[in-house]
Amino acid sequence: MSSANVESAIDPQALNAQVAHVTETEEDNRMFGFIVFLLSESVIFLSFFVGYIVYKTSASATDWFPAGFEGLEIKAPLINTIVLVSSSFVIYFAERCLHRENLWGFRLFWLLTMAMGSFFLYGQAVEWMSLPFGFKSGVFGGTFYLLTGFHGLHVLTGVLLQGIMLGRSFIPNNYAEGEYGVAATSLFWHFVDVIWIVLFLLIYLWQ
Amino acid sequence: MNTENTRTRDLNRVLNRRRIINLTGLAAVNLLISLWMGQQAYRWLPPQASAESVLVDKLFSFMTAVGCFIFIGVVGTLLYSMVFHRAAKYDTSDGPPIEGNVKLEIVWTAVPIILIIWIGTVSFNTYDQMSILGAIAPVTMKTVPTVPLDRKKEVLANPNPTDTSPPIEVNSRQWAWEFYYPDEGISSTELHLPVNQRARFKLTSEDVLHGFYIPAFRVKQDIIPGRAIDFSFTPIREGRYRLRDSEFSGTYFAANQTNVVVESEAAFQQWLTTAAASPAEPAENAASKEFTAAQNSGRFRWKTVKPAPAPTVNYTSSEKDSYE
Amino acid sequence: MSNALLEVESPRLPPQPETPESWRRFFTFSTDHKVIGIQYIVTAFVFFLFGGILAMVMRGELITPEADLVDHTVYNGLFTMHGTIMLFMWTFPMLNGLANYLVPLMIGARDMAFPRLNAVAFWMVPVFGVILIASFFVPGGPSQSGWWAYPPVSLQNPTGNLINGQSLWLLAVALSGVSSIMGAVNIVTTIFRMRAPGMGWFKMPAFCWTVLSAQLIQLIGLPALTAGAVMLLLDLTVGTSFFEPSRGGDPVLYQHFFWFYSHPAVYVIILPIFGVFSEVFPVYSRKPLFGYKVVVVSSLLITTFSLIVWVHHMFASGTPGWMRMLFMFTTMAISIPTGIKVFAWVATVWGGKLRLTTAMLFALGGLFSFLFAGITGIMLASTPFDIHVNNTYFVVGHFHYVINGAVVMGFYAAIYHWFPKMTGRMYYEGLGKLHFALTFIGINLIFLPMHPLGLMGMPRRVASYDPEFAFWNVIASLGGFLLGVSTLPFLLNMLSSWSRGEAAGDNPWRAIGLEWLISSPPPHENFEEIPIVISPPYGYGSDEPLVSNNPAGAVNP
Ligand code: HEA
Ligand code: HEA
Ligand code: CUA
Ligand SMILES: [Cu+2]
């Protein structure tokens, strides 16, 4: 190489700032990755929602519901909704307790969240049992069970994850410095709640 | 170092006068070649047997010319570099450190924008004039007859009797075509159309997706089971053409073909009368034949959906190879 | 500043000959991104050969008008599996392999963000690969509904079995989706969070930008395909009626799900190849990448546009007129950011000091093919014309020019370019050039004739056709066989160079880039010392050092 007319403007100060930024912990990476994953996961729900909207708007009023079925009951699902949505606040309190190193408070609120999630699942199961149509009853039956079932699977996953986190809280010093698993589970739970709100609006309120 | 700098300055003065003259000359040559290619484009296509085909071919010729111009321009520049900008064998020095050129970058963002607006507009106008799709297109897209200006007189001279009569029903199934003329109550496995009249169709399918495609007419439409699709075009050239299934429909998809006969009004009426007089009989069916042949051959195959029974029709053609 | 860092031709000993130990690690559950990268690439290439052999049988069938070589059912299975294997088991894994190998090296990281997730994502590839190939042996054979699996054909299931080609196909595609999402989360996190100090966004090599753009598409698009696939699988196995028109379902909705992903998927495929072009051209032209910032930002523009054009695959599917026109314009708009890239490459090469190595030839050949395919793509975007050629060989010609012409050639360019880095050895230039010549001629011989065929109206997915199409098909088949043969010099070159090629040195191309500052093959954990980046990535001709420390550690003084 010929000449060396190097006048590179290297600003050491800017450089140092950037050096500092590498010391992010692996835990932060995991949270970042998890958020990316959740955003992607939400597109599946979005697709199902869009499918539902397309089916509903293109079906004629008469053949949308399976023959003999008038429409979905709202009252019980509404209670379910309230329970699930409030559990989002409860899990938030659990996290707050953990931050304040109040381990028993954490366990208490955490357990309450699990109970509320389980109540939701139970309510859902009861509703399913009482419905006069099945998965194969036309497009409405299909989308109804697909949406509520797929969401229900997520609630179940959430409750199971919460169970694991609760168990791990009994390992001494495990949660001393905050815990990625708890934060991620809680984020997941909020996600599941938000999805349910949209789902409730679409399926139950918009009939 | 010195040479390096002069070279850089040289390159920076890309737009000196001699360069401009040279470039204009080259662009003109490229333009001529591209225009010529645009004319060649017509020869790569089947005969123009419908009003739509005239429009589509013109569009294709235009896009071929534009495409050629871009292609020759870019590839030519690359080839020039490959030939004249090669490093000498033991030359390990670097090229000029040019990192970009805002003016140039603006130009080559603007040019494609202009080009696609141009291509887009031409395509839009073409589509608008074709208006091959009925009902499912919203009313705002106007339904003008598909007749390019230069043919308008000729076609208008013919009154358009099919406009008021119900559309020809096209029934597709795995793997046969059936055409039903509701006014006359005739069914046929060969499509007959009078020349220079807007032909209108109602497309339906009994089982899976099929595609209604006549290359000589440049028209195509998927048929969706459970829907009836309005479709129309204007044949303008007498002859026998091939109609093919264009949406993959299963095992004997390839055999799902038939003929379209475009004939004079008189010959068409004649055909209607003959067909009406003949009793309905099960038509020959290429898919069934292939299916039976496959059953009897020892050749390896997997289980397939059985061909639907051949349609029972008043008219079926045995002429297979005399289409264009 | 000393410029020694850029120019060291390391006087070190050639790397130790591969011992069986290190050879075996490619068959283990390694979490080293370099091992995983090579695992991906080699596995994918094996599937490429398999998919290619299916294509050879297809070309054998198509050399005569009658369906005489194989039965129609077999032919339909062949093209379905050819398309599926080539896309889901060759291109995606291959590109993930390149990304895995190169991204951490290029951004100065020791590994991916999630090494174990990385390994799991890779090992799913052989799993769903086996599932897919096993479908050849179930009753009824593999899926025969084309790689789109459009219902109702895909729901017909003539055997009546629960385990059939179509359900295995759906399972494999779903697993491939899961694996790709895992990969995407990993790569995106890595690029966002593990860049070496000093490597701001606009100091990151273009390849990493394109990989990032591509993986973002995966994250947004794949879930839609998954949703469609789940619904199709339920229709097929449980008996729901989402897409079954006879019971109220809507088969066109499936098409929207499918193309909402599968159109962007083509940019998932091409974007990293654009990245390869952006890396290869500067090195062998000895010039900086022209308009670097605009080039990398246009990758993100392509990502954005790619999400709003999918209906151009459905122009003839019964979409209303307004939709046709809308998506015609959005599709054409893609040529703007793409054009920026193409012109930038041309300007990079222009006036450089070109060295036509095998990698450079493949990159130029790839660019040539891409340009051609892009122009036919714009033609296809024009609705009235697409209506004529949709589902004809014109489309097949268009996409093989990109996917085989640009992507496969771009892949070869990448392999030749980084082979010395990956293995520490040099390939044989002469064999490489032979490989290029055969590939280039083969590709044009087979895929160019498909355009006149399509214009004449020859439908795709047929085992038998009218005699008028015979002439071009014979040429295409001969070209196809040549293309098949062209892989042989490549295989020979790779296998023999890897085992007994000359030692390559750390930076045989005198290329600029973090990966070239360390030994070949790079050591475990890549960098002795995490590099501190102080220059933009393509400093050819300007003698500025790329880093302010010595990432290779003590070895280089
Ligand atoms: C990597 C793969 C890849 C890539 C990059 C592309 C790129 C493009 N493709 Fe292609 N395409 C496929 C893979 C790909 N395609 C596949 C696999 C199918 C078929 C699937 C199947 O049916 O099985 C398909 C099918 C397909 C169709 C559907 C055809 C049909 O089924 O009827 C259409 C229609 O619009 C289309 C258009 C385009 C366009 C506009 C681009 C653009 O991105 C191209 C942009 C590039 C350029 C235009 C060149 C460079 C630009 C310039 C030099 C600037 C100046 C140029 C102009 C202003 C024109 N493609
Ligand atoms: C990355 C994607 C990719 C790649 C690389 C290829 C590569 C090739 N493809 Fe393509 N193809 C698709 C993706 C791809 N294809 C898709 C998506 C479809 C649509 C499917 C559908 O409609 O559903 C399709 C459809 C398709 C068709 C149309 C089928 C039809 O519609 O009826 C044809 C026809 O010629 C074809 C041919 C080829 C050939 C000859 C190659 C060649 O490049 C292959 C070269 C490689 C080899 C040959 C392998 C190695 C060789 C050896 C090991 C030894 C030498 C052997 C011999 C000489 C016998 N392909
Ligand atoms: Cu042989 Cu077709
Ligand atoms: Cu597309």
Tab-separated table of N, CA and C and ligand atoms in Angstrom, chain B residues 66-67 70-71 74 108 111-117 119 220, chain C residues 87 91 147-148 150 258-259 262-263 265-271 273-274 302 309-316 327-328 330-343 367 370-383 385-387 389-392 394-396 398-404 406-407 460-461, ligand 1:
chain	number	residue	atom	x	y	z
B	66	VAL	N	-38.068	-1.636	-21.694
B	66	VAL	CA	-37.526	-0.999	-20.486
B	66	VAL	C	-36.557	-1.945	-19.786
B	67	GLY	N	-36.985	-3.198	-19.644
B	67	GLY	CA	-36.147	-4.184	-18.962
B	67	GLY	C	-34.812	-4.364	-19.660
B	70	ILE	N	-32.434	-1.468	-18.956
B	70	ILE	CA	-31.792	-1.565	-17.640
B	70	ILE	C	-30.732	-2.671	-17.650
B	71	PHE	N	-31.138	-3.820	-18.196
B	71	PHE	CA	-30.248	-4.983	-18.159
B	71	PHE	C	-28.954	-4.698	-18.918
B	74	VAL	N	-26.734	-2.099	-17.046
B	74	VAL	CA	-26.013	-2.577	-15.866
B	74	VAL	C	-24.972	-3.621	-16.254
B	108	TRP	N	-29.877	7.568	-9.019
B	108	TRP	CA	-30.331	6.187	-9.208
B	108	TRP	C	-31.404	5.744	-8.229
B	111	VAL	N	-34.450	7.553	-10.717
B	111	VAL	CA	-34.761	6.925	-12.002
B	111	VAL	C	-35.693	5.716	-11.840
B	112	PRO	N	-35.368	4.772	-10.932
B	112	PRO	CA	-36.331	3.675	-10.742
B	112	PRO	C	-37.711	4.149	-10.307
B	113	ILE	N	-37.761	5.204	-9.483
B	113	ILE	CA	-39.084	5.680	-9.065
B	113	ILE	C	-39.879	6.109	-10.290
B	114	ILE	N	-39.226	6.890	-11.142
B	114	ILE	CA	-39.926	7.337	-12.342
B	114	ILE	C	-40.321	6.140	-13.202
B	115	LEU	N	-39.377	5.195	-13.340
B	115	LEU	CA	-39.672	4.034	-14.186
B	115	LEU	C	-40.857	3.245	-13.670
B	116	ILE	N	-40.901	3.023	-12.349
B	116	ILE	CA	-42.016	2.176	-11.896
B	116	ILE	C	-43.338	2.934	-11.945
B	117	ILE	N	-43.274	4.242	-11.771
B	117	ILE	CA	-44.524	4.988	-11.931
B	117	ILE	C	-45.009	4.838	-13.376
B	119	ILE	N	-44.198	2.318	-15.572
B	119	ILE	CA	-44.670	0.946	-15.822
B	119	ILE	C	-46.001	0.708	-15.122
B	220	LYS	N	-56.818	-15.457	-17.760
B	220	LYS	CA	-56.716	-16.560	-16.820
B	220	LYS	C	-57.481	-16.191	-15.570
C	87	LEU	N	-36.351	-25.165	-0.345
C	87	LEU	CA	-36.584	-23.966	0.444
C	87	LEU	C	-36.354	-24.198	1.923
C	91	THR	N	-32.186	-23.724	1.536
C	91	THR	CA	-31.849	-22.304	1.647
C	91	THR	C	-31.854	-21.794	3.084
C	147	TRP	N	-45.520	-27.075	-3.331
C	147	TRP	CA	-44.969	-26.583	-2.066
C	147	TRP	C	-45.872	-25.568	-1.407
C	148	TRP	N	-46.941	-25.121	-2.106
C	148	TRP	CA	-47.886	-24.210	-1.460
C	148	TRP	C	-48.915	-24.962	-0.643
C	150	TYR	N	-51.880	-25.842	-1.358
C	150	TYR	CA	-53.192	-25.189	-1.395
C	150	TYR	C	-54.301	-26.190	-1.118
C	258	PHE	N	-50.449	-18.221	3.637
C	258	PHE	CA	-49.245	-18.816	3.068
C	258	PHE	C	-48.335	-17.747	2.471
C	259	TRP	N	-48.909	-16.872	1.668
C	259	TRP	CA	-48.049	-15.907	0.973
C	259	TRP	C	-47.650	-14.756	1.870
C	262	SER	N	-44.665	-16.547	2.786
C	262	SER	CA	-43.782	-17.108	1.774
C	262	SER	C	-43.322	-16.088	0.759
C	263	HIS	N	-44.044	-14.989	0.615
C	263	HIS	CA	-43.406	-13.962	-0.191
C	263	HIS	C	-42.221	-13.348	0.560
C	265	ALA	N	-40.490	-14.543	2.626
C	265	ALA	CA	-39.450	-15.566	2.716
C	265	ALA	C	-38.445	-15.445	1.586
C	266	VAL	N	-38.884	-15.009	0.399
C	266	VAL	CA	-37.911	-14.919	-0.684
C	266	VAL	C	-36.887	-13.825	-0.378
C	267	TYR	N	-37.286	-12.839	0.407
C	267	TYR	CA	-36.299	-11.825	0.777
C	267	TYR	C	-35.456	-12.292	1.955
C	268	VAL	N	-36.025	-13.169	2.794
C	268	VAL	CA	-35.189	-13.815	3.800
C	268	VAL	C	-34.033	-14.510	3.091
C	269	ILE	N	-34.357	-15.085	1.928
C	269	ILE	CA	-33.356	-15.833	1.199
C	269	ILE	C	-32.374	-14.912	0.493
C	270	ILE	N	-32.882	-13.883	-0.161
C	270	ILE	CA	-31.987	-13.092	-0.993
C	270	ILE	C	-31.184	-12.093	-0.177
C	271	LEU	N	-31.742	-11.596	0.935
C	271	LEU	CA	-31.030	-10.525	1.657
C	271	LEU	C	-29.620	-10.916	2.090
C	273	ILE	N	-27.754	-12.962	0.789
C	273	ILE	CA	-26.945	-13.066	-0.425
C	273	ILE	C	-26.533	-11.667	-0.881
C	274	PHE	N	-27.433	-10.710	-0.744
C	274	PHE	CA	-27.038	-9.321	-0.981
C	274	PHE	C	-25.856	-8.968	-0.081
C	302	ILE	N	-36.279	-2.947	2.288
C	302	ILE	CA	-36.762	-4.160	1.623
C	302	ILE	C	-37.586	-4.987	2.595
C	309	VAL	N	-46.601	-6.983	0.019
C	309	VAL	CA	-46.729	-7.259	-1.416
C	309	VAL	C	-47.257	-8.653	-1.720
C	310	TRP	N	-47.619	-9.425	-0.684
C	310	TRP	CA	-47.820	-10.861	-0.902
C	310	TRP	C	-48.886	-11.203	-1.933
C	311	VAL	N	-49.844	-10.306	-2.141
C	311	VAL	CA	-50.955	-10.670	-3.029
C	311	VAL	C	-50.504	-10.825	-4.488
C	312	HIS	N	-49.260	-10.407	-4.811
C	312	HIS	CA	-48.854	-10.584	-6.208
C	312	HIS	C	-48.747	-12.057	-6.595
C	313	HIS	N	-48.812	-12.950	-5.636
C	313	HIS	CA	-48.873	-14.379	-5.974
C	313	HIS	C	-50.307	-14.831	-6.208
C	314	MET	N	-51.237	-13.932	-5.993
C	314	MET	CA	-52.646	-14.325	-6.043
C	314	MET	C	-53.428	-13.472	-7.026
C	315	PHE	N	-52.727	-12.879	-7.988
C	315	PHE	CA	-53.433	-12.012	-8.929
C	315	PHE	C	-54.546	-12.758	-9.646
C	316	ALA	N	-54.334	-14.039	-9.901
C	316	ALA	CA	-55.355	-14.784	-10.632
C	316	ALA	C	-56.253	-15.580	-9.696
C	327	PHE	N	-51.512	-4.026	-4.897
C	327	PHE	CA	-50.323	-4.846	-4.679
C	327	PHE	C	-49.391	-4.825	-5.884
C	328	MET	N	-49.934	-4.452	-7.017
C	328	MET	CA	-49.055	-4.260	-8.164
C	328	MET	C	-48.086	-3.112	-7.869
C	330	THR	N	-47.243	-1.747	-4.859
C	330	THR	CA	-46.305	-2.006	-3.761
C	330	THR	C	-45.186	-2.932	-4.232
C	331	THR	N	-45.561	-3.946	-5.024
C	331	THR	CA	-44.535	-4.878	-5.494
C	331	THR	C	-43.479	-4.154	-6.319
C	332	MET	N	-43.959	-3.300	-7.194
C	332	MET	CA	-42.984	-2.602	-8.034
C	332	MET	C	-42.083	-1.703	-7.196
C	333	ALA	N	-42.630	-1.189	-6.109
C	333	ALA	CA	-41.836	-0.280	-5.270
C	333	ALA	C	-40.592	-0.964	-4.713
C	334	ILE	N	-40.617	-2.297	-4.597
C	334	ILE	CA	-39.448	-3.015	-4.082
C	334	ILE	C	-38.229	-2.776	-4.949
C	335	SER	N	-38.459	-2.461	-6.215
C	335	SER	CA	-37.287	-2.309	-7.079
C	335	SER	C	-36.488	-1.064	-6.706
C	336	ILE	N	-37.063	-0.147	-5.921
C	336	ILE	CA	-36.303	1.063	-5.573
C	336	ILE	C	-35.149	0.741	-4.614
C	337	PRO	N	-35.441	0.198	-3.415
C	337	PRO	CA	-34.295	-0.145	-2.557
C	337	PRO	C	-33.375	-1.192	-3.175
C	338	THR	N	-33.977	-2.102	-3.949
C	338	THR	CA	-33.137	-3.123	-4.574
C	338	THR	C	-32.223	-2.503	-5.615
C	339	GLY	N	-32.802	-1.586	-6.378
C	339	GLY	CA	-32.016	-0.912	-7.399
C	339	GLY	C	-30.845	-0.161	-6.770
C	340	ILE	N	-31.096	0.477	-5.633
C	340	ILE	CA	-30.020	1.200	-4.939
C	340	ILE	C	-28.843	0.265	-4.692
C	341	LYS	N	-29.172	-0.940	-4.264
C	341	LYS	CA	-28.100	-1.896	-3.992
C	341	LYS	C	-27.369	-2.282	-5.265
C	342	VAL	N	-28.159	-2.635	-6.283
C	342	VAL	CA	-27.536	-3.091	-7.522
C	342	VAL	C	-26.595	-2.025	-8.062
C	343	PHE	N	-27.073	-0.777	-8.120
C	343	PHE	CA	-26.234	0.285	-8.660
C	343	PHE	C	-25.010	0.497	-7.777
C	367	LEU	N	-25.010	-11.661	-9.482
C	367	LEU	CA	-25.606	-10.344	-9.722
C	367	LEU	C	-26.277	-10.305	-11.088
C	370	PHE	N	-29.438	-12.155	-10.850
C	370	PHE	CA	-30.424	-11.438	-10.047
C	370	PHE	C	-31.057	-10.316	-10.848
C	371	LEU	N	-30.233	-9.621	-11.593
C	371	LEU	CA	-30.744	-8.512	-12.388
C	371	LEU	C	-31.790	-9.018	-13.377
C	372	PHE	N	-31.442	-10.113	-14.039
C	372	PHE	CA	-32.371	-10.682	-15.006
C	372	PHE	C	-33.686	-11.056	-14.318
C	373	ALA	N	-33.561	-11.749	-13.191
C	373	ALA	CA	-34.753	-12.194	-12.481
C	373	ALA	C	-35.538	-11.024	-11.933
C	374	GLY	N	-34.842	-9.976	-11.499
C	374	GLY	CA	-35.540	-8.815	-10.984
C	374	GLY	C	-36.385	-8.177	-12.069
C	375	ILE	N	-35.850	-8.154	-13.265
C	375	ILE	CA	-36.606	-7.534	-14.347
C	375	ILE	C	-37.819	-8.381	-14.712
C	376	THR	N	-37.646	-9.707	-14.770
C	376	THR	CA	-38.851	-10.520	-15.019
C	376	THR	C	-39.800	-10.415	-13.828
C	377	GLY	N	-39.238	-10.182	-12.631
C	377	GLY	CA	-40.102	-10.004	-11.456
C	377	GLY	C	-40.977	-8.782	-11.603
C	378	ILE	N	-40.389	-7.695	-12.069
C	378	ILE	CA	-41.191	-6.486	-12.266
C	378	ILE	C	-42.268	-6.729	-13.322
C	379	MET	N	-41.925	-7.512	-14.337
C	379	MET	CA	-42.952	-7.840	-15.333
C	379	MET	C	-44.098	-8.614	-14.675
C	380	LEU	N	-43.726	-9.571	-13.813
C	380	LEU	CA	-44.761	-10.368	-13.149
C	380	LEU	C	-45.621	-9.498	-12.248
C	381	ALA	N	-45.003	-8.460	-11.695
C	381	ALA	CA	-45.769	-7.594	-10.806
C	381	ALA	C	-46.859	-6.847	-11.565
C	382	SER	N	-46.668	-6.707	-12.860
C	382	SER	CA	-47.658	-6.004	-13.667
C	382	SER	C	-48.862	-6.918	-13.891
C	383	THR	N	-49.943	-6.661	-13.192
C	383	THR	CA	-51.069	-7.600	-13.156
C	383	THR	C	-51.523	-8.109	-14.532
C	385	PHE	N	-50.092	-8.533	-17.280
C	385	PHE	CA	-49.159	-9.490	-17.854
C	385	PHE	C	-49.080	-10.744	-16.988
C	386	ASP	N	-49.072	-10.557	-15.671
C	386	ASP	CA	-49.002	-11.733	-14.792
C	386	ASP	C	-50.167	-12.667	-15.033
C	387	ILE	N	-51.327	-12.092	-15.355
C	387	ILE	CA	-52.489	-12.954	-15.585
C	387	ILE	C	-52.188	-13.929	-16.716
C	389	VAL	N	-49.063	-15.068	-17.622
C	389	VAL	CA	-47.984	-16.033	-17.353
C	389	VAL	C	-48.047	-16.677	-15.973
C	390	ASN	N	-48.965	-16.244	-15.125
C	390	ASN	CA	-49.092	-16.858	-13.807
C	390	ASN	C	-49.247	-18.373	-13.950
C	391	ASN	N	-48.560	-19.115	-13.077
C	391	ASN	CA	-48.599	-20.578	-13.125
C	391	ASN	C	-48.115	-21.163	-14.444
C	392	THR	N	-47.268	-20.427	-15.140
C	392	THR	CA	-46.613	-21.018	-16.297
C	392	THR	C	-45.116	-21.095	-16.001
C	394	PHE	N	-42.927	-19.324	-17.124
C	394	PHE	CA	-42.294	-18.013	-16.986
C	394	PHE	C	-41.970	-17.737	-15.515
C	395	VAL	N	-42.908	-18.108	-14.654
C	395	VAL	CA	-42.688	-17.909	-13.220
C	395	VAL	C	-41.560	-18.817	-12.743
C	396	VAL	N	-41.589	-20.079	-13.201
C	396	VAL	CA	-40.532	-21.008	-12.801
C	396	VAL	C	-39.175	-20.453	-13.232
C	398	HIS	N	-38.440	-17.250	-13.736
C	398	HIS	CA	-38.139	-16.086	-12.875
C	398	HIS	C	-37.498	-16.524	-11.571
C	399	PHE	N	-38.148	-17.445	-10.893
C	399	PHE	CA	-37.636	-17.674	-9.545
C	399	PHE	C	-36.402	-18.552	-9.514
C	400	HIS	N	-36.202	-19.400	-10.529
C	400	HIS	CA	-34.930	-20.117	-10.508
C	400	HIS	C	-33.770	-19.181	-10.838
C	401	TYR	N	-34.038	-18.162	-11.626
C	401	TYR	CA	-32.958	-17.202	-11.857
C	401	TYR	C	-32.527	-16.540	-10.554
C	402	VAL	N	-33.490	-16.210	-9.685
C	402	VAL	CA	-33.047	-15.657	-8.405
C	402	VAL	C	-32.497	-16.732	-7.505
C	403	ILE	N	-33.287	-17.798	-7.360
C	403	ILE	CA	-33.032	-18.691	-6.261
C	403	ILE	C	-31.869	-19.618	-6.587
C	404	ASN	N	-31.733	-19.936	-7.874
C	404	ASN	CA	-30.612	-20.779	-8.264
C	404	ASN	C	-29.492	-19.898	-8.813
C	406	ALA	N	-29.041	-16.416	-8.466
C	406	ALA	CA	-28.446	-15.470	-7.517
C	406	ALA	C	-28.111	-16.137	-6.188
C	407	VAL	N	-29.028	-16.925	-5.639
C	407	VAL	CA	-28.801	-17.439	-4.291
C	407	VAL	C	-27.758	-18.549	-4.288
C	460	ARG	N	-46.927	-24.824	-15.404
C	460	ARG	CA	-45.972	-25.521	-14.557
C	460	ARG	C	-46.668	-26.715	-13.911
C	461	ARG	N	-45.909	-27.569	-13.241
C	461	ARG	CA	-46.439	-28.709	-12.497
C	461	ARG	C	-47.131	-29.745	-13.377
D	1	HEA	C1	-35.039	-15.179	-3.565
D	1	HEA	C2	-36.074	-15.243	-4.206
D	1	HEA	C3	-36.843	-14.165	-4.945
D	1	HEA	C4	-36.624	-12.819	-5.130
D	1	HEA	C5	-35.494	-11.971	-4.613
D	1	HEA	C6	-37.721	-12.345	-5.923
D	1	HEA	C7	-37.852	-11.019	-6.313
D	1	HEA	C8	-38.973	-10.511	-6.940
D	1	HEA	N1	-40.054	-11.230	-7.381
D	1	HEA	FE1	-40.292	-13.226	-7.273
D	1	HEA	N2	-40.674	-15.167	-6.868
D	1	HEA	C9	-39.856	-16.038	-6.177
D	1	HEA	C10	-38.632	-15.748	-5.643
D	1	HEA	C11	-38.074	-14.481	-5.626
D	1	HEA	N3	-38.574	-13.373	-6.220
D	1	HEA	C12	-40.456	-17.335	-6.097
D	1	HEA	C13	-39.845	-18.557	-5.404
D	1	HEA	C14	-41.661	-17.239	-6.769
D	1	HEA	C15	-42.675	-18.309	-7.080
D	1	HEA	C16	-43.202	-19.113	-5.988
D	1	HEA	C17	-44.087	-20.149	-6.553
D	1	HEA	O1	-45.057	-19.763	-7.226
D	1	HEA	O2	-43.816	-21.352	-6.366
D	1	HEA	C18	-41.777	-15.858	-7.216
D	1	HEA	C19	-42.886	-15.376	-7.882
D	1	HEA	C20	-43.102	-14.036	-8.132
D	1	HEA	C21	-44.353	-13.493	-8.550
D	1	HEA	C22	-45.653	-14.278	-8.737
D	1	HEA	C23	-45.807	-14.767	-10.096
D	1	HEA	C24	-46.976	-15.664	-10.249
D	1	HEA	O3	-47.071	-16.669	-9.544
D	1	HEA	O4	-47.822	-15.348	-11.102
D	1	HEA	C25	-44.155	-12.148	-8.724
D	1	HEA	C26	-45.204	-11.198	-9.145
D	1	HEA	O5	-45.180	-10.058	-8.901
D	1	HEA	C27	-42.778	-11.871	-8.382
D	1	HEA	C28	-42.199	-10.615	-8.408
D	1	HEA	C29	-40.938	-10.344	-7.892
D	1	HEA	C30	-40.389	-8.987	-7.820
D	1	HEA	C31	-41.044	-7.728	-8.298
D	1	HEA	C32	-39.170	-9.105	-7.210
D	1	HEA	C33	-38.251	-7.958	-6.876
D	1	HEA	O6	-37.749	-8.073	-5.572
D	1	HEA	C34	-37.114	-7.812	-7.831
D	1	HEA	C35	-36.443	-6.468	-7.658
D	1	HEA	C36	-35.179	-6.350	-8.450
D	1	HEA	C37	-35.017	-5.642	-9.581
D	1	HEA	C38	-36.149	-4.934	-10.241
D	1	HEA	C39	-33.687	-5.553	-10.249
D	1	HEA	C40	-32.780	-4.505	-9.739
D	1	HEA	C41	-33.339	-3.123	-9.806
D	1	HEA	C42	-32.852	-2.153	-10.612
D	1	HEA	C43	-31.660	-2.356	-11.465
D	1	HEA	C44	-33.532	-0.833	-10.578
D	1	HEA	C45	-34.246	-0.413	-11.799
D	1	HEA	C46	-35.301	-1.371	-12.200
D	1	HEA	C47	-36.588	-1.053	-12.432
D	1	HEA	C48	-37.185	0.269	-12.191
D	1	HEA	C49	-37.514	-2.120	-12.991
D	1	HEA	N4	-42.158	-13.042	-8.035
